[in-house]
Amino acid sequence: MERTRWYKDAVMYQIYPRSFCDSNGDGIGDIRGIISKLDYLQDLGITCVWLSPCYKSPNDDNGYDISNYRDIMDEFGTLDDWQEMIDGMHKRGIKLVMDLVVNHTSDEHAWFKQSRSSKDNPYRDYYVWRKGRGKDGKKPPNNWSSRFSGSAWEYDETTGEFYLHLFSKKQPDLNWDNPKVRQEVADICNYWFEKGVDGFRCDVIIYISKKEGLPDGKFNPILCGDEHFVIGPHYHEYIHELYEKSWSHYDCMTVGEGQGIKRKDAESMVDESREELDAIFTFEHQESDAFLTVVPRPFKLSRLKKILNNWQQLPDTCWNSLFLENHDYSRSIPRFGKPEYRKQVAKMLAVVMQCQKGTPYVYQGQEIGMSNIEGLDRSQYKDIVSINVYDLAKKIFPPLIPVVKWALRKRARDNARTPMQWSAEPNAGFTSGEPWMMVNPNYTAVNVAEQQADPDSILNFYKKMIAFRKGNEIIRYGTFVEYFPKSNKIFCYERNYNGKRIFVVGSFSDKPVAFRLPEGYTFFSATLALANYPDTPATLSARTLRPYEAFIYEVE
Ligand code: GLC
Ligand code: CA
């Protein structure tokens, strides 16, 4: 099968189905809700949807805990609805990438129910079971921590052993050293490919191979054990096997979630010659305003640019993803700008991100500038991580609670999961019932309907940005040259390809900033392509940038 690598020209749109659109008034987004918005997606210009998990799940982690990989979650609809959705997408020239969550399953998956039932069950070895330590065998087998807080091990009464769960205890890790498990995963991929799926976003795929003997990790309060399973000993072998058994037979894309990896690691994971993953999500840039992804720290533009610039230097045979938002991070406007300049910030971020090399991802609501939800109390948080962190503070040291509240307000995943704001109708037009999660009260001012009618809206700017990018060879192939890397106010770079260039500038300041062309910068002609202020000069020259001003010139 020829791999056309269509993803290099794609503009992706991530749907978090629970919060996208509710069709039947039960307060939970669903597949028929997505079907009702396909024209909206087509009009936006995106070419591929990444759909967060819609499989059967008890929803301990909102679908990232799967109890049946071959069927649809009851709350979301049926396989027939799903088929109608994908057909509707394909008819509109939109591809569909599904979430592949196979580092772990739900503890309610039939495999795990079998596995925990006895030590000699044929499914025992589908998961990672170990005897406990200590005299009574009740101490976890090693010191690894769950990414969702606490130990990564859970004691199971029935057989008196522990099972490994790098996420919640309802998400037991699969044992990829078992060839049967690897065959199951390939079969699952092929099942969906035969139904027409165009690819997979591979959830925490870098964790699948664990170091033999499962040794203790170096102390780390949040990520203990990482060095023994991030791109573990058999990672490449197992992924290549999956490529051979499944992915190579389809003109698909696979993109791996690469939390914690560096550029050199990525080169070994996505280089075309390796026949493994096609593309990678990297997260270093998400640390430009946080430690260990969760602890907020002041944002510094030069830090962000240094990281992004480094990733832009990936060899041509590797492929990266461009994103600021997804269902695991808070919204970008409050992270990178002042809320009073919401519109300019949203458009500026679109410009500086989407003109880089890689596949851009728009997360639902980003295209209308949705922002964080302020001041939730404990009962309004829905995400297992927020709840765990909150309860842990309460248990071990209650004076910490105000700090936790502050950190959650800035970083909680809940911020990105509030219902999509379609209109100024009750509940933002998301549901006619009681929404599963609180709607951001700013929906009367920030919503799709209003922005569709306003030519100067963020939504209409996104359409222009996406249209500019599509089929643009400079953006697909061009080299990336950064200017003023030390500036903490201006993001400025050029892309060039075959003698043609685009020159991109974005101000990250809420104050006027003096801008001059880079020293010795020469060009024959420059045409303004896109800008976030209406009266941007037609010629490229020195000027004072207004708050969060951004523009793109085509230069020859
Ligand atoms: C990934 C997902 C996240 C989920 C976790 C466990 O990081 O993006 O939402 O909680 O994996 O599956
Ligand atoms: Ca519903």
Coordinates of C-alpha atoms and ligand atoms in Angstrom, one line a residue:
M1 CA 0.0 0.0 0.0
E2 CA 1.4 3.4 -1.0
R3 CA 1.6 5.8 1.9
T4 CA 0.6 9.2 0.5
R5 CA 1.4 10.9 3.8
W6 CA -1.7 13.0 3.4
Y7 CA -1.3 14.1 7.0
K8 CA 1.4 16.5 6.1
D9 CA -1.2 18.7 4.4
A10 CA -3.9 18.1 6.9
V11 CA -5.5 20.5 9.4
M12 CA -6.8 18.5 12.3
Y13 CA -9.7 19.2 14.6
Q14 CA -9.9 17.4 17.9
I15 CA -13.4 16.4 19.2
Y16 CA -13.8 15.5 22.8
P17 CA -17.2 13.9 22.2
R18 CA -18.6 14.2 25.7
S19 CA -18.5 18.0 25.5
F20 CA -19.1 18.6 21.8
C21 CA -22.8 18.4 21.1
D22 CA -25.7 16.6 22.7
S23 CA -28.4 15.4 20.4
N24 CA -30.9 13.8 22.8
G25 CA -31.0 16.1 25.8
D26 CA -29.3 13.8 28.3
G27 CA -26.6 16.4 28.9
I28 CA -23.8 14.3 27.3
G29 CA -22.3 15.0 23.9
D30 CA -22.8 12.1 21.4
I31 CA -22.2 10.9 17.9
R32 CA -25.5 12.2 16.5
G33 CA -24.5 15.6 17.9
I34 CA -21.2 15.3 15.9
I35 CA -23.2 14.4 12.8
S36 CA -25.3 17.6 13.2
K37 CA -22.1 19.7 13.1
L38 CA -20.3 18.2 10.1
D39 CA -21.3 21.1 7.9
Y40 CA -19.8 23.4 10.5
L41 CA -16.5 21.4 10.4
Q42 CA -16.4 21.5 6.6
D43 CA -17.0 25.2 6.6
L44 CA -14.2 25.7 9.0
G45 CA -11.9 24.1 6.5
I46 CA -10.4 21.4 8.6
T47 CA -9.5 18.2 6.8
C48 CA -9.3 15.5 9.5
V49 CA -11.0 14.9 12.8
W50 CA -9.2 13.3 15.8
L51 CA -12.0 11.9 17.9
S52 CA -11.2 11.2 21.5
P53 CA -12.3 7.8 22.6
C54 CA -15.9 6.8 21.8
Y55 CA -15.6 3.1 22.7
K56 CA -17.5 1.3 25.5
S57 CA -16.2 2.6 28.8
P58 CA -17.2 2.9 32.4
N59 CA -15.8 6.5 32.2
D60 CA -13.4 6.5 35.1
D61 CA -11.2 8.6 32.8
N62 CA -13.8 9.8 30.3
G63 CA -13.4 7.0 27.8
Y64 CA -9.6 6.6 28.2
D65 CA -10.5 3.4 30.1
I66 CA -12.0 1.1 27.4
S67 CA -14.1 -2.0 28.2
N68 CA -14.8 -3.0 24.6
Y69 CA -12.7 -1.7 21.7
R70 CA -15.1 -2.8 19.0
D71 CA -18.2 -1.0 20.1
I72 CA -19.5 2.5 20.9
M73 CA -20.1 3.9 24.4
D74 CA -23.8 3.6 25.2
E75 CA -24.1 7.3 26.0
F76 CA -22.6 8.2 22.6
G77 CA -24.8 6.1 20.4
T78 CA -24.4 2.9 18.2
L79 CA -22.1 1.5 15.6
D80 CA -24.7 2.5 13.0
D81 CA -24.5 6.1 14.2
W82 CA -20.7 5.9 14.0
Q83 CA -20.9 4.6 10.5
E84 CA -23.2 7.4 9.5
M85 CA -20.8 9.9 11.1
I86 CA -17.7 8.6 9.2
D87 CA -19.6 8.4 5.9
G88 CA -20.7 12.0 6.4
M89 CA -17.1 13.1 7.1
H90 CA -15.7 11.3 4.0
K91 CA -18.5 12.8 1.9
R92 CA -17.3 16.2 3.0
G93 CA -13.6 15.5 2.4
I94 CA -12.9 15.1 6.1
K95 CA -10.8 12.1 7.3
L96 CA -11.2 10.4 10.7
V97 CA -8.4 9.5 13.1
M98 CA -9.6 7.6 16.2
D99 CA -8.0 7.4 19.6
L100 CA -6.1 4.1 20.2
V101 CA -5.8 3.6 23.9
V102 CA -3.8 0.4 24.3
N103 CA -1.2 0.9 27.0
H104 CA -4.1 0.0 29.3
T105 CA -7.7 -1.2 29.3
S106 CA -10.5 -0.6 31.7
D107 CA -10.6 -3.0 34.7
E108 CA -14.1 -3.8 33.3
H109 CA -12.7 -5.2 30.0
A110 CA -13.5 -8.9 29.6
W111 CA -9.7 -9.6 29.4
F112 CA -9.1 -8.1 32.8
K113 CA -12.1 -9.8 34.4
Q114 CA -10.6 -13.1 33.3
S115 CA -7.1 -12.1 34.2
R116 CA -7.9 -11.2 37.8
S117 CA -10.0 -14.3 38.4
S118 CA -7.1 -16.8 38.9
K119 CA -3.4 -17.1 38.4
D120 CA -3.7 -19.8 35.8
N121 CA -6.4 -18.2 33.7
P122 CA -5.3 -17.9 30.0
Y123 CA -5.7 -14.1 30.3
R124 CA -3.6 -13.8 33.4
D125 CA -0.6 -12.8 31.3
Y126 CA -2.5 -10.1 29.4
Y127 CA -1.7 -7.8 32.3
V128 CA 1.3 -7.1 34.6
W129 CA 0.9 -9.0 37.9
R130 CA 3.5 -9.3 40.6
K131 CA 3.8 -10.5 44.2
G132 CA 3.9 -7.7 46.8
R133 CA 7.0 -6.9 48.9
G134 CA 7.3 -7.0 52.7
K135 CA 6.6 -9.8 55.2
D136 CA 2.9 -9.9 54.4
G137 CA 3.4 -9.2 50.7
K138 CA 1.2 -6.1 51.0
K139 CA 3.8 -3.6 49.9
P140 CA 3.8 -2.6 46.2
P141 CA 6.3 -4.6 44.0
N142 CA 8.2 -1.3 43.2
N143 CA 8.1 2.4 43.8
W144 CA 6.6 3.5 40.5
S145 CA 4.0 6.2 40.8
S146 CA 0.7 6.4 38.9
R147 CA 0.5 9.5 36.7
F148 CA -2.8 10.1 38.5
S149 CA -1.2 10.2 42.0
G150 CA -0.3 7.4 44.5
S151 CA 1.3 4.1 43.8
A152 CA 1.1 2.5 40.3
W153 CA 0.1 -0.8 41.9
E154 CA -3.1 -2.1 43.2
Y155 CA -3.5 -5.2 45.5
D156 CA -6.1 -7.6 44.3
E157 CA -7.6 -9.8 47.0
T158 CA -8.7 -12.7 44.7
T159 CA -5.2 -13.9 43.9
G160 CA -3.2 -11.9 46.5
E161 CA -1.1 -10.2 43.9
F162 CA -0.7 -6.6 42.6
Y163 CA -1.4 -5.4 39.1
L164 CA 0.3 -2.4 37.5
H165 CA -1.7 0.7 36.5
L166 CA 0.3 3.7 35.3
F167 CA -3.0 5.7 35.4
S168 CA -6.0 5.1 37.6
K169 CA -6.5 1.8 39.3
K170 CA -9.4 1.2 36.9
Q171 CA -6.9 1.4 34.0
P172 CA -4.7 -1.8 34.3
D173 CA -1.6 -1.8 32.0
L174 CA -1.6 -4.4 29.3
N175 CA 1.4 -6.7 29.1
W176 CA 2.9 -6.0 25.7
D177 CA 5.6 -8.6 26.2
N178 CA 2.8 -11.1 25.6
P179 CA 2.6 -11.7 21.8
K180 CA -1.1 -12.4 22.1
V181 CA -1.7 -8.9 23.4
R182 CA 0.2 -7.4 20.5
Q183 CA -1.9 -9.5 18.1
E184 CA -5.1 -8.3 19.8
V185 CA -4.0 -4.7 19.2
A186 CA -3.2 -5.3 15.6
D187 CA -6.6 -6.9 15.2
I188 CA -8.4 -4.0 16.8
C189 CA -6.6 -1.6 14.4
N190 CA -7.6 -3.7 11.4
Y191 CA -11.2 -3.9 12.5
W192 CA -11.5 -0.1 12.4
F193 CA -9.5 0.3 9.2
E194 CA -11.9 -2.1 7.5
K195 CA -14.7 0.2 8.6
G196 CA -13.0 3.1 7.0
V197 CA -10.9 4.8 9.7
D198 CA -8.0 6.9 8.4
G199 CA -5.6 6.5 11.3
F200 CA -5.0 6.5 15.0
R201 CA -3.8 8.9 17.7
C202 CA -1.9 6.5 19.9
D203 CA -2.5 7.3 23.6
V204 CA 0.6 7.2 25.9
I205 CA 2.1 4.8 23.4
I206 CA 5.7 5.4 24.7
Y207 CA 4.8 3.6 27.9
I208 CA 4.0 0.2 26.4
S209 CA 7.4 -1.6 27.0
K210 CA 8.5 -1.9 30.6
K211 CA 12.0 -2.8 31.7
E212 CA 12.5 -6.4 32.6
G213 CA 12.4 -7.0 36.3
L214 CA 10.5 -3.8 36.9
P215 CA 13.2 -2.1 39.0
D216 CA 12.6 0.8 41.4
G217 CA 12.8 4.2 39.8
K218 CA 14.8 7.2 40.8
F219 CA 12.8 9.4 43.2
N220 CA 10.4 11.8 41.4
P221 CA 7.3 13.1 43.2
I222 CA 5.1 12.8 40.1
L223 CA 6.8 10.7 37.4
C224 CA 8.6 8.0 39.4
G225 CA 9.7 5.0 37.2
D226 CA 9.7 6.9 33.9
E227 CA 13.2 5.8 33.0
H228 CA 12.0 2.2 33.1
F229 CA 9.2 2.5 30.6
V230 CA 9.4 5.7 28.5
I231 CA 10.4 4.2 25.2
G232 CA 11.2 1.0 27.0
P233 CA 13.5 -1.8 25.8
H234 CA 11.1 -3.3 23.2
Y235 CA 9.2 -0.2 22.3
H236 CA 10.6 0.0 18.7
E237 CA 10.2 -3.7 18.0
Y238 CA 6.6 -3.8 19.2
I239 CA 5.6 -0.7 17.2
H240 CA 7.3 -1.9 14.1
E241 CA 5.4 -5.2 14.5
L242 CA 2.1 -3.3 14.6
Y243 CA 3.2 -1.4 11.5
E244 CA 3.7 -4.6 9.7
K245 CA 0.6 -6.4 10.9
S246 CA -1.7 -3.5 10.5
W247 CA -0.7 0.1 9.7
S248 CA 1.4 -0.6 6.6
H249 CA -1.7 -2.1 4.9
Y250 CA -3.6 1.2 4.8
D251 CA -2.9 4.7 3.6
C252 CA -3.3 5.9 7.1
M253 CA -1.6 8.1 9.7
T254 CA -0.5 7.2 13.1
V255 CA 0.5 9.9 15.6
G256 CA 1.9 9.0 19.0
E257 CA 1.5 10.9 22.2
G258 CA 5.1 11.5 23.3
Q259 CA 4.9 13.0 26.8
G260 CA 8.4 13.6 28.2
I261 CA 10.4 12.9 25.1
K262 CA 13.2 14.9 23.5
R263 CA 14.0 15.6 19.9
K264 CA 16.5 12.9 19.6
D265 CA 14.0 10.3 20.9
A266 CA 11.4 11.5 18.4
E267 CA 13.9 11.1 15.5
S268 CA 14.1 7.4 16.4
M269 CA 10.4 7.1 16.7
V270 CA 9.0 8.8 13.5
D271 CA 11.8 8.7 10.9
E272 CA 10.1 7.3 7.8
S273 CA 12.8 4.7 7.3
R274 CA 11.9 3.1 10.6
E275 CA 8.4 2.0 9.7
E276 CA 6.9 2.8 13.0
L277 CA 4.7 5.9 13.8
D278 CA 4.2 8.6 11.2
A279 CA 4.1 11.6 13.5
I280 CA 4.6 12.7 17.1
F281 CA 3.0 14.9 19.7
T282 CA 5.7 16.5 21.8
F283 CA 5.1 18.3 25.1
E284 CA 8.2 20.2 25.9
H285 CA 6.6 23.5 24.9
Q286 CA 3.8 22.8 27.3
E287 CA 6.4 23.2 30.1
S288 CA 7.1 26.8 29.1
D289 CA 4.6 27.9 31.8
A290 CA 4.7 24.9 34.2
F291 CA 7.0 22.5 36.0
L292 CA 6.2 18.8 35.6
T293 CA 3.2 19.8 33.5
V294 CA 1.1 20.6 36.5
V295 CA 2.8 23.2 38.6
P296 CA 2.2 26.7 37.1
R297 CA 5.2 29.1 36.6
P298 CA 5.2 32.4 34.8
F299 CA 5.2 32.2 31.0
K300 CA 8.4 33.2 29.2
L301 CA 8.3 33.6 25.5
S302 CA 12.0 33.1 24.9
R303 CA 11.7 29.7 26.6
L304 CA 8.7 28.7 24.5
K305 CA 10.5 29.8 21.3
K306 CA 13.7 27.9 22.1
I307 CA 11.8 24.7 22.5
L308 CA 9.7 25.2 19.3
N309 CA 12.7 26.2 17.3
N310 CA 14.5 23.1 18.3
W311 CA 11.6 20.9 17.2
Q312 CA 11.4 22.8 13.9
Q313 CA 14.9 21.5 13.2
L314 CA 13.7 17.8 13.0
P315 CA 15.0 16.2 9.8
D316 CA 12.7 16.2 6.8
T317 CA 12.1 12.5 7.2
C318 CA 10.4 13.1 10.6
W319 CA 7.0 14.7 11.3
N320 CA 5.8 16.8 14.2
S321 CA 2.4 18.1 15.4
L322 CA 1.6 21.7 16.2
F323 CA -0.7 22.3 19.1
L324 CA -1.3 24.4 22.2
E325 CA -4.6 23.0 23.3
N326 CA -6.1 19.6 23.8
H327 CA -8.3 17.8 26.4
D328 CA -5.4 17.6 28.8
Y329 CA -4.4 21.2 29.0
S330 CA -6.1 24.4 30.1
R331 CA -7.0 26.9 27.4
S332 CA -4.3 28.9 25.6
I333 CA -5.6 32.5 25.8
P334 CA -5.2 32.9 29.6
R335 CA -1.9 31.0 29.4
F336 CA -0.2 33.2 26.8
G337 CA -2.0 36.5 26.9
K338 CA -4.2 39.0 28.7
P339 CA -7.9 38.2 28.7
E340 CA -8.9 41.7 27.7
Y341 CA -7.2 41.1 24.3
R342 CA -8.9 37.8 23.9
K343 CA -9.6 38.2 20.2
Q344 CA -6.1 39.4 19.3
V345 CA -4.4 36.8 21.4
A346 CA -6.4 33.9 19.9
K347 CA -5.6 35.1 16.3
M348 CA -2.0 35.8 17.0
L349 CA -1.5 32.3 18.5
A350 CA -3.2 30.8 15.4
V351 CA -0.7 32.6 13.2
V352 CA 2.5 31.8 15.0
M353 CA 1.6 28.1 15.5
Q354 CA 0.0 27.3 12.2
C355 CA 2.8 28.7 10.0
Q356 CA 5.3 26.3 11.5
K357 CA 6.2 23.0 10.0
G358 CA 4.1 20.1 11.1
T359 CA 0.4 19.2 11.3
P360 CA -1.7 21.7 13.2
Y361 CA -4.4 20.7 15.6
V362 CA -7.3 22.8 16.5
Y363 CA -9.0 21.7 19.7
Q364 CA -12.8 22.2 19.9
G365 CA -13.7 25.7 21.0
Q366 CA -10.2 27.0 20.3
E367 CA -11.5 28.4 17.0
I368 CA -13.9 30.7 18.9
G369 CA -11.4 31.5 21.7
M370 CA -13.0 29.6 24.6
S371 CA -11.2 30.1 27.8
N372 CA -10.8 28.6 31.3
I373 CA -13.6 28.3 33.7
E374 CA -12.8 30.2 36.9
G375 CA -13.2 29.2 40.5
L376 CA -14.8 25.8 40.3
D377 CA -15.4 24.1 43.7
R378 CA -14.6 20.5 44.5
S379 CA -18.0 19.2 43.4
Q380 CA -17.8 20.9 40.0
Y381 CA -14.5 19.3 39.0
K382 CA -15.2 16.2 37.0
D383 CA -11.7 15.1 36.0
I384 CA -10.2 12.2 38.0
V385 CA -6.9 14.0 38.2
S386 CA -8.3 17.2 39.6
I387 CA -10.4 15.2 42.1
N388 CA -7.4 13.0 43.1
V389 CA -5.1 16.0 43.7
Y390 CA -7.7 17.9 45.7
D391 CA -8.5 14.9 47.9
L392 CA -4.9 14.1 48.4
A393 CA -4.1 17.6 49.7
K394 CA -7.1 17.4 52.0
K395 CA -5.9 14.1 53.3
I396 CA -2.2 14.8 53.9
F397 CA -2.1 18.5 54.5
P398 CA -5.3 20.6 54.3
P399 CA -3.4 24.0 54.4
L400 CA -2.3 23.1 50.9
I401 CA -5.9 23.3 49.6
P402 CA -5.7 27.0 48.5
V403 CA -2.5 26.3 46.6
V404 CA -4.1 23.3 44.9
K405 CA -7.1 25.4 44.0
W406 CA -4.9 28.0 42.5
A407 CA -3.0 25.4 40.5
L408 CA -6.2 23.7 39.3
R409 CA -7.7 27.0 38.2
K410 CA -4.7 27.5 36.0
R411 CA -3.9 23.9 34.9
A412 CA -6.9 21.6 35.5
R413 CA -7.9 19.5 32.5
D414 CA -11.5 20.4 33.3
N415 CA -10.7 23.8 31.8
A416 CA -10.7 22.3 28.3
R417 CA -13.6 20.0 28.9
T418 CA -16.5 22.5 29.5
P419 CA -19.2 22.1 26.8
M420 CA -18.7 23.6 23.4
Q421 CA -20.3 27.0 23.1
W422 CA -22.6 27.0 20.1
S423 CA -24.9 29.9 20.8
A424 CA -26.2 32.3 23.4
E425 CA -29.2 29.9 24.0
P426 CA -29.4 28.3 27.5
N427 CA -26.5 25.9 28.1
A428 CA -24.7 27.5 25.1
G429 CA -26.8 25.4 22.8
F430 CA -24.8 22.3 23.8
T431 CA -27.8 20.5 25.3
S432 CA -31.5 20.9 25.9
G433 CA -31.0 19.1 29.2
E434 CA -28.7 19.4 32.2
P435 CA -25.1 19.4 31.0
W436 CA -22.8 16.8 32.5
M437 CA -20.3 19.5 33.3
M438 CA -20.8 23.2 34.0
V439 CA -20.9 25.4 30.9
N440 CA -18.5 28.4 31.0
P441 CA -20.7 31.4 32.0
N442 CA -19.0 33.5 29.3
Y443 CA -21.0 31.6 26.6
T444 CA -23.3 34.5 26.0
A445 CA -20.4 36.5 24.7
V446 CA -18.2 33.7 23.3
N447 CA -20.1 31.4 21.0
V448 CA -20.2 30.1 17.4
A449 CA -23.5 31.7 16.3
E450 CA -22.3 35.2 17.2
Q451 CA -18.9 34.7 15.5
Q452 CA -20.4 33.3 12.3
A453 CA -22.1 36.6 11.9
D454 CA -19.1 38.7 12.6
P455 CA -16.5 39.0 9.8
D456 CA -13.9 40.1 12.3
S457 CA -14.4 37.1 14.7
I458 CA -11.8 34.6 15.8
L459 CA -13.8 31.9 14.0
N460 CA -13.7 33.7 10.7
F461 CA -10.0 34.4 11.2
Y462 CA -9.4 30.6 11.7
K463 CA -11.1 30.0 8.4
K464 CA -8.7 32.3 6.7
M465 CA -5.7 30.9 8.5
I466 CA -6.6 27.4 7.6
A467 CA -7.3 28.3 4.0
F468 CA -4.0 30.1 3.7
R469 CA -2.2 27.0 5.0
K470 CA -3.9 24.4 2.9
G471 CA -1.9 23.3 -0.1
N472 CA 0.8 25.9 0.7
E473 CA 4.1 24.3 -0.3
I474 CA 6.2 26.7 1.8
I475 CA 4.3 25.7 4.9
R476 CA 4.6 22.0 4.1
Y477 CA 8.2 21.9 3.0
G478 CA 9.9 25.2 3.9
T479 CA 12.8 25.5 6.3
F480 CA 12.3 27.4 9.5
V481 CA 14.5 30.4 10.3
E482 CA 13.9 32.2 13.6
Y483 CA 14.8 35.9 14.2
F484 CA 15.2 37.7 17.6
P485 CA 15.2 34.4 19.5
K486 CA 16.0 36.2 22.8
S487 CA 13.0 38.6 22.6
N488 CA 10.4 38.0 25.2
K489 CA 7.9 40.1 23.3
I490 CA 8.1 39.1 19.6
F491 CA 7.9 35.8 17.9
C492 CA 9.4 36.2 14.5
Y493 CA 10.4 33.7 11.9
E494 CA 10.5 32.9 8.2
R495 CA 9.8 29.8 6.2
N496 CA 11.4 29.4 2.9
Y497 CA 11.1 27.0 0.0
N498 CA 12.2 27.3 -3.6
G499 CA 13.1 31.0 -3.4
K500 CA 9.7 31.8 -1.9
R501 CA 9.3 32.9 1.7
I502 CA 6.7 33.8 4.2
F503 CA 7.6 36.1 7.0
V504 CA 5.7 35.7 10.3
V505 CA 5.5 38.1 13.2
G506 CA 3.5 37.8 16.4
S507 CA 3.6 40.1 19.5
F508 CA 3.1 38.5 22.9
S509 CA 2.9 41.9 24.6
D510 CA -0.1 43.8 25.8
K511 CA 1.9 47.0 25.3
P512 CA 3.2 48.6 22.0
V513 CA 6.5 47.1 20.9
A514 CA 9.0 48.5 18.5
F515 CA 9.6 46.2 15.6
R516 CA 12.4 46.4 13.1
L517 CA 13.3 44.0 10.2
P518 CA 16.1 41.7 11.1
E519 CA 19.5 43.2 10.2
G520 CA 20.4 42.8 6.6
Y521 CA 17.0 41.4 5.7
T522 CA 16.4 42.0 2.0
F523 CA 13.6 41.1 -0.3
F524 CA 12.3 42.0 -3.7
S525 CA 8.6 42.2 -3.0
A526 CA 6.3 41.6 0.0
T527 CA 2.6 41.0 0.0
L528 CA 0.5 41.1 3.1
A529 CA -1.3 37.7 3.4
L530 CA -3.0 37.7 6.8
A531 CA -3.1 40.0 9.8
N532 CA -5.1 40.3 13.0
Y533 CA -5.6 44.1 12.8
P534 CA -7.7 45.4 9.9
D535 CA -5.4 48.3 9.0
T536 CA -2.1 46.5 8.7
P537 CA 0.3 48.2 6.2
A538 CA 0.5 46.6 2.8
T539 CA 4.3 46.9 2.9
L540 CA 6.7 45.1 5.2
S541 CA 8.7 47.6 7.2
A542 CA 9.6 48.7 10.7
R543 CA 6.7 49.7 12.8
T544 CA 5.2 49.8 16.3
L545 CA 3.3 46.6 17.0
R546 CA 0.0 46.9 18.7
P547 CA -1.0 44.6 21.6
Y548 CA -0.7 41.0 20.4
E549 CA -0.4 42.1 16.7
A550 CA 0.4 39.4 14.2
F551 CA 0.9 39.3 10.5
I552 CA 2.2 37.1 7.6
Y553 CA 3.8 38.5 4.5
E554 CA 4.6 36.5 1.4
V555 CA 8.1 37.6 0.4
E556 CA 10.2 37.1 -2.8
Ligands
GLC1 C1 -3.4 10.4 27.7 C2 -4.7 11.1 27.4 C3 -5.3 11.5 28.8 C4 -5.5 10.2 29.6 C5 -4.3 9.4 29.7 C6 -4.5 8.0 30.1 O1 -2.5 11.2 28.3 O2 -4.6 12.2 26.6 O3 -6.5 12.2 28.7 O4 -6.0 10.5 30.8 O5 -3.6 9.3 28.4 O6 -5.2 7.2 29.1
CA2 CA -26.5 12.8 24.5

